[in-house]
Short mmCIF file of C-alpha atoms in Angstrom, two decimals:
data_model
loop_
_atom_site.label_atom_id
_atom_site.label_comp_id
_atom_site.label_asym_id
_atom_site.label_seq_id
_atom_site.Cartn_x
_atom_site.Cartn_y
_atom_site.Cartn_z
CA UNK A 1 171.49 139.07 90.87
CA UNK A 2 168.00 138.30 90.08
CA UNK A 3 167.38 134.57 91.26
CA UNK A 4 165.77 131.70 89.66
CA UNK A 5 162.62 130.52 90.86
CA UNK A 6 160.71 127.63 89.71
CA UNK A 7 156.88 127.46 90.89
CA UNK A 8 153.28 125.14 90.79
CA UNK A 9 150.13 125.00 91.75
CA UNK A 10 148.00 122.63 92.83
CA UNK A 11 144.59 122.39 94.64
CA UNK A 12 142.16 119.71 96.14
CA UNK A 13 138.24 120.36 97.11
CA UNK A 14 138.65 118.05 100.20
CA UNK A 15 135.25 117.21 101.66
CA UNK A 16 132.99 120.18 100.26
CA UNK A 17 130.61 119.77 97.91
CA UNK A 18 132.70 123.12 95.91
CA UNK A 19 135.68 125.08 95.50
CA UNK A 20 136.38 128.46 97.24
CA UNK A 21 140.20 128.62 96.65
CA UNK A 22 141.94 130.41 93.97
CA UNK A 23 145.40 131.30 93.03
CA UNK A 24 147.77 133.26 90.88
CA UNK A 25 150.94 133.21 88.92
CA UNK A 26 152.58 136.49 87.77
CA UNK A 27 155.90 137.18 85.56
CA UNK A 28 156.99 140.35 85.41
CA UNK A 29 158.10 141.69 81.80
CA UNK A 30 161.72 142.01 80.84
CA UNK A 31 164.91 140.81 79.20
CA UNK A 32 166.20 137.85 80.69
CA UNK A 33 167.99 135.23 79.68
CA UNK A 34 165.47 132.53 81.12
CA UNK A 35 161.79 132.58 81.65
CA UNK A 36 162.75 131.87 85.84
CA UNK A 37 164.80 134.67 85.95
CA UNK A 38 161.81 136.78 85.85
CA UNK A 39 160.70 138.64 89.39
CA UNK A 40 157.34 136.53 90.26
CA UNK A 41 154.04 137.21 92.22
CA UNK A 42 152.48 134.44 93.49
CA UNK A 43 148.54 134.75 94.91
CA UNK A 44 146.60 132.24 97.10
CA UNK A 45 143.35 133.05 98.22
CA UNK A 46 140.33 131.38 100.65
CA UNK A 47 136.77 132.57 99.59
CA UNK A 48 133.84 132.36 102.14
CA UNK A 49 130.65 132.87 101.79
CA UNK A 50 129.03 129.49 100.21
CA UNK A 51 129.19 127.95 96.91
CA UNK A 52 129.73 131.01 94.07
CA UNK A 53 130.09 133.76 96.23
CA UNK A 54 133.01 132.74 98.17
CA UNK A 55 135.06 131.05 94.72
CA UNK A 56 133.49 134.53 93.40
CA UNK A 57 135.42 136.44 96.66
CA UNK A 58 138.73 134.87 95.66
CA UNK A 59 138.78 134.79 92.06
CA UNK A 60 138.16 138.43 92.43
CA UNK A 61 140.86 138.72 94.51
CA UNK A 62 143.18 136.75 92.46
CA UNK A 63 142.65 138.22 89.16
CA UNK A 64 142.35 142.00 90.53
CA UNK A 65 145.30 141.75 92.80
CA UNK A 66 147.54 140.28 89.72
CA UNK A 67 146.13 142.84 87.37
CA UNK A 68 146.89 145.87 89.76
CA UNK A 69 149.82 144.69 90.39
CA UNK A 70 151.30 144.51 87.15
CA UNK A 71 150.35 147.80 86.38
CA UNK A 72 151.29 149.81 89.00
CA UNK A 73 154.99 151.44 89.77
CA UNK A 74 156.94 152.62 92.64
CA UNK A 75 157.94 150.96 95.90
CA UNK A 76 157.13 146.86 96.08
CA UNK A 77 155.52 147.42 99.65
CA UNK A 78 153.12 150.28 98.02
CA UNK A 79 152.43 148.27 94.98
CA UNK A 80 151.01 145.62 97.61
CA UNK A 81 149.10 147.76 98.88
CA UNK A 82 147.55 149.20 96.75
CA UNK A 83 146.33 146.15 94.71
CA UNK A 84 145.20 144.39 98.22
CA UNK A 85 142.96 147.41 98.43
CA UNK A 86 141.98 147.46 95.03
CA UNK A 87 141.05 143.59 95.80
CA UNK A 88 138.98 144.98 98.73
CA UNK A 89 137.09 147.42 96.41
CA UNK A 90 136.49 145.26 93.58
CA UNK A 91 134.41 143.10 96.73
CA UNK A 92 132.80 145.78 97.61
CA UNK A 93 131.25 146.51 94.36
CA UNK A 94 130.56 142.95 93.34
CA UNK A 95 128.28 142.73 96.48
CA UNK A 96 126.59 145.86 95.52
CA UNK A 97 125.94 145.14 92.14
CA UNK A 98 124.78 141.31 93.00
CA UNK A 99 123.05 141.54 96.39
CA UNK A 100 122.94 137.61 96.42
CA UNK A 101 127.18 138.57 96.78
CA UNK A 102 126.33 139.88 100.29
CA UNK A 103 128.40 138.51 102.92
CA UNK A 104 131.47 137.22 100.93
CA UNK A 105 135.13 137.31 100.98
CA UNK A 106 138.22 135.97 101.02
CA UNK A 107 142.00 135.19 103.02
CA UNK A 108 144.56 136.39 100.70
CA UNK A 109 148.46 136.15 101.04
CA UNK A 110 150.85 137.22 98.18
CA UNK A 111 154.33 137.09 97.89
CA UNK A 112 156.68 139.20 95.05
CA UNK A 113 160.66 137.82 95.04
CA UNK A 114 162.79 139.83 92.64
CA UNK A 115 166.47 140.66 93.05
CA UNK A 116 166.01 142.25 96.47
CA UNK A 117 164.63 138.93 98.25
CA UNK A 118 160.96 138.12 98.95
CA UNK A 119 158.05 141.19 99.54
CA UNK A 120 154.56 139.98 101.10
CA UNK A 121 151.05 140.98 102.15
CA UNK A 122 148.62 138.71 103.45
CA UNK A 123 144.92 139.51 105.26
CA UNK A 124 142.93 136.51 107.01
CA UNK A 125 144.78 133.04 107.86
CA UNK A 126 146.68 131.91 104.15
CA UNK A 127 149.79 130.68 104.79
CA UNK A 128 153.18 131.83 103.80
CA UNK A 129 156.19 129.11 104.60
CA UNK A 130 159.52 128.71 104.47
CA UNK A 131 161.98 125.63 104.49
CA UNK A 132 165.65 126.29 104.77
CA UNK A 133 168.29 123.86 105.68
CA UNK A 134 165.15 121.56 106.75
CA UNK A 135 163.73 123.86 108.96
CA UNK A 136 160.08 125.50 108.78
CA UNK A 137 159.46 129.24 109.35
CA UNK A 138 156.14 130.95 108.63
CA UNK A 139 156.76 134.43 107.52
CA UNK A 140 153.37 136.62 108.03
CA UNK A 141 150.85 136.70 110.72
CA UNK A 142 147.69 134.58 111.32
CA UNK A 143 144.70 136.61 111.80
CA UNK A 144 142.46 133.83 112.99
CA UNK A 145 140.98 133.70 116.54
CA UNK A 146 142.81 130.66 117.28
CA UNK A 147 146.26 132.10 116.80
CA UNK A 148 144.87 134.27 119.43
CA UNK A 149 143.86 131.32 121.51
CA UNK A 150 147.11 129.64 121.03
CA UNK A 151 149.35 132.48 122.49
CA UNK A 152 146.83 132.66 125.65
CA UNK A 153 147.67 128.81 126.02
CA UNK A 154 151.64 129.80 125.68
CA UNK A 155 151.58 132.08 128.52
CA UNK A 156 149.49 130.19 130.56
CA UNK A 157 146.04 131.88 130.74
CA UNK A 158 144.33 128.84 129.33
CA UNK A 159 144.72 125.35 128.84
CA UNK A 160 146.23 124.05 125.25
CA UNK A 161 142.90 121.87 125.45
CA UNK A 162 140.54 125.02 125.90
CA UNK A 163 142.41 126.68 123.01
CA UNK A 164 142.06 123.53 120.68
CA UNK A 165 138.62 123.00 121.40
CA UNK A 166 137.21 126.68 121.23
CA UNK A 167 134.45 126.83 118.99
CA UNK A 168 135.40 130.46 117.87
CA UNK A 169 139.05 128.95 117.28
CA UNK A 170 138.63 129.00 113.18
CA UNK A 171 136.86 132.17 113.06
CA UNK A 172 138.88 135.08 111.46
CA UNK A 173 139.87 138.73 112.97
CA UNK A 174 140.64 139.36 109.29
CA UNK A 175 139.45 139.76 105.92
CA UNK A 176 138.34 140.83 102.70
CA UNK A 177 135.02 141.87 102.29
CA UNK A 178 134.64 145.16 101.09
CA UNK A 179 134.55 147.05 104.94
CA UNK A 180 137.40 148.32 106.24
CA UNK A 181 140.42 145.81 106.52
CA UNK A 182 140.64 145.25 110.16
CA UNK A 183 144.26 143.55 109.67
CA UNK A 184 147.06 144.00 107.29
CA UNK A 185 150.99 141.86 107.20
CA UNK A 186 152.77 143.73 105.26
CA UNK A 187 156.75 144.38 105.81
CA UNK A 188 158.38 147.11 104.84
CA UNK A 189 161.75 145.52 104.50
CA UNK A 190 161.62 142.11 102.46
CA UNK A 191 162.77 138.80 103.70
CA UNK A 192 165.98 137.37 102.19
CA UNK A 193 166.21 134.82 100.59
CA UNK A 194 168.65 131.79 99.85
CA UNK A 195 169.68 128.80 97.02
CA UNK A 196 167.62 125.95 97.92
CA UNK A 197 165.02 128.07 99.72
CA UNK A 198 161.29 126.39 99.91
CA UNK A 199 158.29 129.00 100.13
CA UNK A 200 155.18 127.63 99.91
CA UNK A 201 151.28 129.70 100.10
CA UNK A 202 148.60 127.57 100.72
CA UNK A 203 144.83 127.74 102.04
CA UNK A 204 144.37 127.06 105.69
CA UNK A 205 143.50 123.22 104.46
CA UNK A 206 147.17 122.91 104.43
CA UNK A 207 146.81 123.30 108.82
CA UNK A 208 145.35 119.51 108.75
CA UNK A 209 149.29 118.98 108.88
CA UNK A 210 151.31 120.16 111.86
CA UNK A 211 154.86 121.74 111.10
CA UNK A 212 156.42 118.98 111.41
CA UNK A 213 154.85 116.98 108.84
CA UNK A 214 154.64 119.49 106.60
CA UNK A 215 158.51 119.94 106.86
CA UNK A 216 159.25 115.95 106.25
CA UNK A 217 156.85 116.09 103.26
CA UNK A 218 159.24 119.10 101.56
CA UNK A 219 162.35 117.25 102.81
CA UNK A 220 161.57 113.67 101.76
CA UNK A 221 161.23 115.07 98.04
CA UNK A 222 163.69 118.14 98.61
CA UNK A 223 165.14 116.77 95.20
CA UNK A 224 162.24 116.75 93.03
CA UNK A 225 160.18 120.06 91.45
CA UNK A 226 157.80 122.51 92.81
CA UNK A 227 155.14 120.07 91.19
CA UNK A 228 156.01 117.43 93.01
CA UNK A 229 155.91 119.09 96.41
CA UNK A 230 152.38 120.80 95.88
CA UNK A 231 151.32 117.18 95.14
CA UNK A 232 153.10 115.09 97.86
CA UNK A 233 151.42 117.89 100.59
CA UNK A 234 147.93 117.51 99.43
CA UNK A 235 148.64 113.52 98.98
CA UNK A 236 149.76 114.23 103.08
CA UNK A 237 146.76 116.14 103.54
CA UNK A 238 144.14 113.63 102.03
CA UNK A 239 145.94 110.65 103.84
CA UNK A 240 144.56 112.07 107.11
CA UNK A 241 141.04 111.16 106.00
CA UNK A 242 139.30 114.40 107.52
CA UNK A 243 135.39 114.27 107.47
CA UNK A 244 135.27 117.74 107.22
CA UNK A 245 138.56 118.15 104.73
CA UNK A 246 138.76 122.09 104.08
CA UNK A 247 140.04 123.50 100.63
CA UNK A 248 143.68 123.19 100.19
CA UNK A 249 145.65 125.02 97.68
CA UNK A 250 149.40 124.59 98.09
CA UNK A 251 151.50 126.81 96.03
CA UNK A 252 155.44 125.75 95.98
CA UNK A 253 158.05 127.85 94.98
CA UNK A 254 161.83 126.95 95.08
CA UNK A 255 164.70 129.19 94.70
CA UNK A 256 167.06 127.46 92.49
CA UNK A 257 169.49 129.95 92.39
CA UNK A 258 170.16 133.29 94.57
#
């Protein structure tokens, strides 16, 4: 049975002086007897590159993956595929048609739910999250040098202070950018997926909160809607009073039946 899924948006700029984050909200066409019945793709992205060519990088992104996407057929892990390298290519020719472009791109983490649970692909470090029964999971990989760092520190090769402190520790092994995608999550099998289920994509601005604190912020307002939550993380998120506040774009999806 094809679950019901309610979603929002919502971003902040954070302490930049612009906006590199974009996302996406896809329904796929069909009869159904209510609009949240509909199988839904849901895009975040991270541009880089400086003000206009990195919100250029993931708007890009965004819109191409979407429109790819919604017009392609066959297998769900294919389909991702093929519109994350679409994404690439549209990059690639943006920077060669606008040298200015040169250097740009983007994270970008996607996730499709229809009747046969939840499908993803993500490149860079965009997170995909889930809550169930008050306990937080992230579902794909993080492809920046500190997740790296972070599993030396688990198996003892360096200090958890080294690992924090490492000044390549933000830097990605992943991206879009129009070369060759060094890195690529993407499942074969889809996760499953359960009534009450949280997912959430956001921007790496979300990592200002640990897991912890990201999982009370979904739990204290487990009642409320997928508006609510996008807005009580990035409330969490500004509370912490970074200097150097990153992008955040939290994207909240909850599965209200399934």
């Amino acid at each position: 049975m094809q679950p019901k899924i309610h979603a929002a948006v919502h971003s902040i700029q954070g302490s930049r002086s612009y906006q590199e984050d974009s996302s996406a909200i896809w329904r796929a066409p069909g009869d159904y007897d209510d609009e949240s019945q509909r199988p839904i793709l849901a895009v975040v992205s991270d541009g880089m590159g400086g003000h206009v060519s990195g919100e250029v990088a993931s708007r890009i992104a965004c819109e191409t993956f979407v429109s790819t996407f919604a017009n392609s057929n066959g297998r769900i892990p294919d389909r991702l595929r093929l519109s994350l390298d679409t994404c690439n290519q549209a990059i690639k020719a943006a920077i060669a048609e606008k040298p200015e472009f040169a250097g740009m791109g983007c994270t970008l983490v996607a996730a499709y739910i229809d009747d046969s649970g939840l499908w993803h692909v993500s490149v860079g470090d965009s997170l995909l999250l889930m809550l169930r029964t008050r306990v937080l999971h992230r579902l794909n990989d993080n492809h920046s040098f500190g997740a790296v760092l972070d599993q030396q520190a688990e198996a003892g090769l360096i200090s958890h202070e080294d690992a924090l402190n490492n000044p390549r520790r933000n830097s990605l092994r992943s991206a879009l950018t129009g070369d060759k995608i060094a890195l690529v999550d993407l499942p074969s099998e889809p996760s499953r997926i359960e009534k009450n289920d949280w997912l959430i994509l956001a921007s790496d601005g979300l990592d200002t909160l640990n897991g912890h604190e990201i999982a009370d912020v979904v739990v204290e307002h487990d009642g409320s809607s997928p508006e609510a939550i996008t807005k009580a993380l990035l409330t969490s998120v500004e509370a912490h009073g970074l200097p150097n506040q990153d992008n955040t774009t939290v994207l909240a999806l909850r599965i209200v039946d399934g």
